[in-house]
Amino acid sequence: MNIQPYFEQQGSGPPIVFIHGSFASHAAWKKFVEQLSPQYHCISIKLPGHGDAPAIADHSPATIRTETTLISQIINTLTDQPVQLVGHSYGGVVALALALENTINISKLSLFEPVAGWLLQQAAHTQPEITALNKFLTGYRQAVAEQQAHACGQVIDFWAGKNSYAALPDFIKDTMTPMTPENIRHWDICMNLAYTLQDLQRLTMTTQLIYGDRSNPILHTLAQLITEAIPNSQLQCIAGASHFLVNSHSDACIALLQTNT
């Protein structure tokens, strides 16, 4: 497969790989790359169907191996050094799957609010979160099926808080609507992955779970579950941040990436 449309790279030094979330693009990491590229080899992944990256048809059934196979090929082509793997939202789920597949050498795993919904079904105390998530998904899927205008905004408000979508500039909203089919695909994956909390226990790399204190509490629960499962991991909170913390609180996020946690 031709990997060229699916990444950008800048800088030199230890490699750090960024995987953006749904309704986003590699541009989400622009400030990270600007600050880190003097010391790091920054590789920004372009997920299929986002920005100018071509889509890859695998919606029936959707599989995360579309992303993990592609990203493994990119990383193993560009570097033979251990990488710091960074993911936000759905990108955090992809990064976690890559770590579990063990197809690349990861020195550190940094996950910003991974939307690992399937893990909620494996804990004894998360029924309220499961109920809330399923209720949201039912309404969102119906809105998309009915082709309601700005249905994608429901996702933004669910994770980041009421009126978060309305606050976005119109040009950003215009780029989000065409990505709705990819977002539905991401939801299908995030709710149905087969990895267990026990699988996470075999991960040995240094790991940090980072969340904002203003995000949906479901994301706090997921970060806690993953932190408790991965042996060498730490939970870190960014005050005043919500789900889009990599944009709104980029300086704090960058500082955490550079810690020796």
CSV table of C-alpha atoms in Angstrom, one decimal:
chain,number,residue,atom,x,y,z
A,1,MET,CA,0.0,0.0,0.0
A,2,ASN,CA,1.2,3.5,-0.8
A,3,ILE,CA,1.7,5.1,2.6
A,4,GLN,CA,2.6,8.6,1.4
A,5,PRO,CA,-0.9,10.2,1.7
A,6,TYR,CA,-1.2,9.1,5.3
A,7,PHE,CA,1.5,11.0,7.2
A,8,GLU,CA,3.7,14.0,7.5
A,9,GLN,CA,7.0,14.2,9.2
A,10,GLN,CA,9.3,17.0,10.5
A,11,GLY,CA,12.4,17.3,12.7
A,12,SER,CA,15.0,14.9,13.9
A,13,GLY,CA,15.8,13.0,17.0
A,14,PRO,CA,13.8,10.4,19.0
A,15,PRO,CA,10.6,9.6,17.1
A,16,ILE,CA,7.2,10.7,18.4
A,17,VAL,CA,4.1,9.6,16.5
A,18,PHE,CA,0.8,11.5,16.7
A,19,ILE,CA,-2.6,10.0,15.9
A,20,HIS,CA,-5.6,12.4,15.8
A,21,GLY,CA,-9.2,11.8,16.7
A,22,SER,CA,-12.4,11.6,14.8
A,23,PHE,CA,-13.7,14.8,13.1
A,24,ALA,CA,-10.1,16.0,13.1
A,25,SER,CA,-6.9,15.8,11.0
A,26,HIS,CA,-3.2,15.8,11.5
A,27,ALA,CA,-3.4,19.6,11.8
A,28,ALA,CA,-4.6,19.1,15.4
A,29,TRP,CA,-1.0,18.5,16.3
A,30,LYS,CA,0.4,21.6,14.6
A,31,LYS,CA,1.5,23.3,17.7
A,32,PHE,CA,3.0,20.1,19.1
A,33,VAL,CA,5.1,19.6,16.0
A,34,GLU,CA,6.2,23.2,16.0
A,35,GLN,CA,7.5,23.0,19.6
A,36,LEU,CA,8.8,19.4,19.5
A,37,SER,CA,10.4,19.1,16.1
A,38,PRO,CA,13.7,20.8,17.1
A,39,GLN,CA,14.3,17.8,19.5
A,40,TYR,CA,12.1,15.0,18.0
A,41,HIS,CA,11.3,13.3,14.8
A,42,CYS,CA,7.6,14.2,14.6
A,43,ILE,CA,5.4,11.9,12.6
A,44,SER,CA,1.8,13.0,12.2
A,45,ILE,CA,-0.6,10.3,11.0
A,46,LYS,CA,-3.4,11.2,8.7
A,47,LEU,CA,-6.3,8.8,9.4
A,48,PRO,CA,-8.1,7.5,6.3
A,49,GLY,CA,-11.0,9.7,5.2
A,50,HIS,CA,-9.7,12.7,7.2
A,51,GLY,CA,-8.3,15.9,5.8
A,52,ASP,CA,-6.7,15.1,2.5
A,53,ALA,CA,-6.1,11.4,3.3
A,54,PRO,CA,-8.0,9.0,1.0
A,55,ALA,CA,-10.7,6.9,2.6
A,56,ILE,CA,-10.3,3.1,2.8
A,57,ALA,CA,-13.5,1.1,2.4
A,58,ASP,CA,-13.9,-1.3,5.2
A,59,HIS,CA,-17.2,-0.3,6.7
A,60,SER,CA,-18.8,-3.8,6.4
A,61,PRO,CA,-17.5,-4.8,8.8
A,62,ALA,CA,-15.4,-2.0,10.2
A,63,THR,CA,-12.0,-3.1,11.6
A,64,ILE,CA,-9.4,-1.1,13.5
A,65,ARG,CA,-6.7,-3.2,11.6
A,66,THR,CA,-7.2,-0.8,8.7
A,67,GLU,CA,-5.6,1.9,10.9
A,68,THR,CA,-3.1,-0.3,12.8
A,69,THR,CA,-1.8,-2.1,9.8
A,70,LEU,CA,-1.3,1.2,7.9
A,71,ILE,CA,0.3,3.0,10.9
A,72,SER,CA,2.6,0.1,11.6
A,73,GLN,CA,3.8,0.2,8.0
A,74,ILE,CA,4.4,3.9,8.2
A,75,ILE,CA,6.4,3.7,11.5
A,76,ASN,CA,8.5,0.7,10.5
A,77,THR,CA,9.3,2.4,7.2
A,78,LEU,CA,10.3,5.7,8.7
A,79,THR,CA,12.3,4.6,11.8
A,80,ASP,CA,13.9,1.6,13.5
A,81,GLN,CA,14.0,3.4,16.9
A,82,PRO,CA,11.4,2.9,19.7
A,83,VAL,CA,8.7,5.5,19.3
A,84,GLN,CA,6.6,7.6,21.7
A,85,LEU,CA,3.1,6.9,20.6
A,86,VAL,CA,0.5,9.6,21.2
A,87,GLY,CA,-3.2,9.4,20.5
A,88,HIS,CA,-6.2,11.6,21.2
A,89,SER,CA,-9.9,10.4,21.4
A,90,TYR,CA,-10.3,7.7,18.7
A,91,GLY,CA,-6.6,8.1,18.0
A,92,GLY,CA,-6.1,7.0,21.5
A,93,VAL,CA,-8.0,3.8,20.8
A,94,VAL,CA,-5.9,3.2,17.7
A,95,ALA,CA,-2.7,3.8,19.7
A,96,LEU,CA,-3.9,1.4,22.4
A,97,ALA,CA,-4.7,-1.2,19.8
A,98,LEU,CA,-1.2,-0.8,18.2
A,99,ALA,CA,0.4,-1.4,21.6
A,100,LEU,CA,-1.6,-4.5,22.1
A,101,GLU,CA,-0.8,-5.8,18.6
A,102,ASN,CA,2.9,-5.4,19.4
A,103,THR,CA,3.9,-4.7,15.8
A,104,ILE,CA,6.0,-1.6,16.6
A,105,ASN,CA,8.5,-0.8,19.3
A,106,ILE,CA,6.9,1.6,21.7
A,107,SER,CA,9.0,3.4,24.3
A,108,LYS,CA,6.1,5.4,25.8
A,109,LEU,CA,2.4,5.5,25.3
A,110,SER,CA,0.5,8.8,25.8
A,111,LEU,CA,-3.3,8.6,25.6
A,112,PHE,CA,-5.4,11.8,25.7
A,113,GLU,CA,-9.0,10.7,26.6
A,114,PRO,CA,-9.2,7.5,24.6
A,115,VAL,CA,-12.9,6.8,23.8
A,116,ALA,CA,-12.5,3.0,24.5
A,117,GLY,CA,-16.3,2.4,25.1
A,118,TRP,CA,-16.1,-1.3,24.9
A,119,LEU,CA,-14.0,-1.4,28.1
A,120,LEU,CA,-17.0,-0.1,30.1
A,121,GLN,CA,-18.7,-3.5,29.6
A,122,GLN,CA,-15.9,-5.2,31.5
A,123,ALA,CA,-16.1,-3.4,34.8
A,124,ALA,CA,-18.6,-4.2,37.5
A,125,HIS,CA,-19.4,-0.6,38.5
A,126,THR,CA,-19.9,1.2,35.1
A,127,GLN,CA,-23.6,0.4,34.3
A,128,PRO,CA,-24.6,4.1,34.6
A,129,GLU,CA,-21.9,5.0,32.1
A,130,ILE,CA,-23.0,2.2,29.7
A,131,THR,CA,-26.6,3.3,29.9
A,132,ALA,CA,-25.7,7.0,29.2
A,133,LEU,CA,-23.4,6.0,26.3
A,134,ASN,CA,-25.9,3.7,24.7
A,135,LYS,CA,-28.7,6.3,25.0
A,136,PHE,CA,-26.5,8.9,23.3
A,137,LEU,CA,-25.5,6.5,20.5
A,138,THR,CA,-29.1,5.5,19.8
A,139,GLY,CA,-30.1,9.2,19.3
A,140,TYR,CA,-27.0,10.1,17.3
A,141,ARG,CA,-27.3,7.1,14.9
A,142,GLN,CA,-30.9,8.0,14.3
A,143,ALA,CA,-30.0,11.7,13.6
A,144,VAL,CA,-27.4,10.6,11.1
A,145,ALA,CA,-29.8,8.1,9.5
A,146,GLU,CA,-32.3,10.9,9.1
A,147,GLN,CA,-29.6,13.1,7.6
A,148,GLN,CA,-30.3,15.8,10.2
A,149,ALA,CA,-28.2,18.9,9.7
A,150,HIS,CA,-25.2,19.2,12.0
A,151,ALA,CA,-25.8,15.7,13.5
A,152,CYS,CA,-22.0,15.6,14.1
A,153,GLY,CA,-22.4,18.4,16.6
A,154,GLN,CA,-24.0,15.9,19.0
A,155,VAL,CA,-20.7,14.1,19.4
A,156,ILE,CA,-18.8,17.2,20.2
A,157,ASP,CA,-21.3,18.3,22.8
A,158,PHE,CA,-21.5,14.8,24.3
A,159,TRP,CA,-17.8,14.6,25.0
A,160,ALA,CA,-16.9,18.2,25.6
A,161,GLY,CA,-20.1,19.7,27.0
A,162,LYS,CA,-23.2,21.5,25.9
A,163,ASN,CA,-22.8,24.2,23.3
A,164,SER,CA,-19.2,23.2,22.5
A,165,TYR,CA,-20.1,22.6,18.9
A,166,ALA,CA,-21.9,25.9,18.6
A,167,ALA,CA,-18.8,27.7,19.7
A,168,LEU,CA,-16.7,26.3,16.9
A,169,PRO,CA,-15.9,28.5,13.9
A,170,ASP,CA,-18.1,27.8,10.8
A,171,PHE,CA,-15.2,26.7,8.7
A,172,ILE,CA,-14.4,23.9,11.1
A,173,LYS,CA,-18.0,22.8,11.2
A,174,ASP,CA,-18.0,22.7,7.4
A,175,THR,CA,-15.1,20.2,7.5
A,176,MET,CA,-16.7,18.0,10.1
A,177,THR,CA,-20.0,17.0,8.4
A,178,PRO,CA,-18.4,15.1,5.5
A,179,MET,CA,-16.5,13.0,8.1
A,180,THR,CA,-19.7,11.8,9.7
A,181,PRO,CA,-19.6,8.3,8.0
A,182,GLU,CA,-16.1,7.8,9.3
A,183,ASN,CA,-17.2,8.8,12.8
A,184,ILE,CA,-20.0,6.3,12.7
A,185,ARG,CA,-17.4,3.7,11.7
A,186,HIS,CA,-15.2,4.7,14.6
A,187,TRP,CA,-18.1,4.3,17.0
A,188,ASP,CA,-18.7,0.8,15.6
A,189,ILE,CA,-15.1,-0.1,16.4
A,190,CYS,CA,-14.9,1.6,19.8
A,191,MET,CA,-17.9,-0.2,21.1
A,192,ASN,CA,-17.0,-3.7,19.8
A,193,LEU,CA,-13.2,-4.3,20.2
A,194,ALA,CA,-12.4,-7.6,21.7
A,195,TYR,CA,-9.4,-6.6,23.9
A,196,THR,CA,-10.0,-7.1,27.6
A,197,LEU,CA,-8.8,-5.3,30.7
A,198,GLN,CA,-6.7,-8.4,31.3
A,199,ASP,CA,-5.1,-7.9,27.9
A,200,LEU,CA,-4.0,-4.4,29.0
A,201,GLN,CA,-2.1,-6.0,31.9
A,202,ARG,CA,0.5,-7.4,29.6
A,203,LEU,CA,1.6,-4.0,28.4
A,204,THR,CA,5.0,-3.0,29.8
A,205,MET,CA,5.8,0.4,28.3
A,206,THR,CA,5.5,3.6,30.3
A,207,THR,CA,2.0,4.8,29.9
A,208,GLN,CA,0.2,8.0,30.7
A,209,LEU,CA,-3.6,8.6,30.6
A,210,ILE,CA,-4.4,12.3,30.3
A,211,TYR,CA,-7.9,13.8,30.7
A,212,GLY,CA,-9.5,17.2,31.3
A,213,ASP,CA,-11.6,17.8,34.4
A,214,ARG,CA,-14.4,19.4,32.3
A,215,SER,CA,-14.9,16.4,29.9
A,216,ASN,CA,-17.7,14.0,30.1
A,217,PRO,CA,-17.2,11.9,33.3
A,218,ILE,CA,-17.4,8.7,31.1
A,219,LEU,CA,-13.9,9.7,29.8
A,220,HIS,CA,-12.6,10.0,33.4
A,221,THR,CA,-13.9,6.5,34.1
A,222,LEU,CA,-12.3,5.1,31.0
A,223,ALA,CA,-9.0,6.7,31.8
A,224,GLN,CA,-9.1,5.3,35.3
A,225,LEU,CA,-10.0,1.8,34.1
A,226,ILE,CA,-7.1,1.8,31.7
A,227,THR,CA,-4.6,3.2,34.2
A,228,GLU,CA,-5.6,0.6,36.8
A,229,ALA,CA,-5.1,-2.2,34.2
A,230,ILE,CA,-1.7,-1.2,32.7
A,231,PRO,CA,1.1,-1.8,35.2
A,232,ASN,CA,3.5,1.0,34.5
A,233,SER,CA,0.9,3.8,34.0
A,234,GLN,CA,-0.1,7.1,35.6
A,235,LEU,CA,-3.3,9.1,35.4
A,236,GLN,CA,-2.9,12.9,34.9
A,237,CYS,CA,-5.6,15.6,34.9
A,238,ILE,CA,-5.4,19.0,33.1
A,239,ALA,CA,-7.5,21.5,35.0
A,240,GLY,CA,-10.0,23.6,33.0
A,241,ALA,CA,-9.7,21.3,30.0
A,242,SER,CA,-12.4,19.3,28.2
A,243,HIS,CA,-12.2,16.7,25.4
A,244,PHE,CA,-10.4,18.9,23.0
A,245,LEU,CA,-7.6,19.6,25.4
A,246,VAL,CA,-4.9,19.0,22.8
A,247,ASN,CA,-6.0,22.2,21.1
A,248,SER,CA,-7.3,24.3,24.0
A,249,HIS,CA,-4.5,23.3,26.5
A,250,SER,CA,-1.7,22.4,24.1
A,251,ASP,CA,1.1,23.8,26.2
A,252,ALA,CA,0.1,21.7,29.2
A,253,CYS,CA,-0.3,18.6,27.0
A,254,ILE,CA,3.1,19.1,25.4
A,255,ALA,CA,4.7,19.5,28.8
A,256,LEU,CA,3.3,16.2,29.9
A,257,LEU,CA,4.6,14.4,26.8
A,258,GLN,CA,8.1,15.5,27.8
A,259,THR,CA,8.0,14.2,31.3
A,260,ASN,CA,9.7,11.0,32.3
A,261,THR,CA,6.5,9.4,33.7
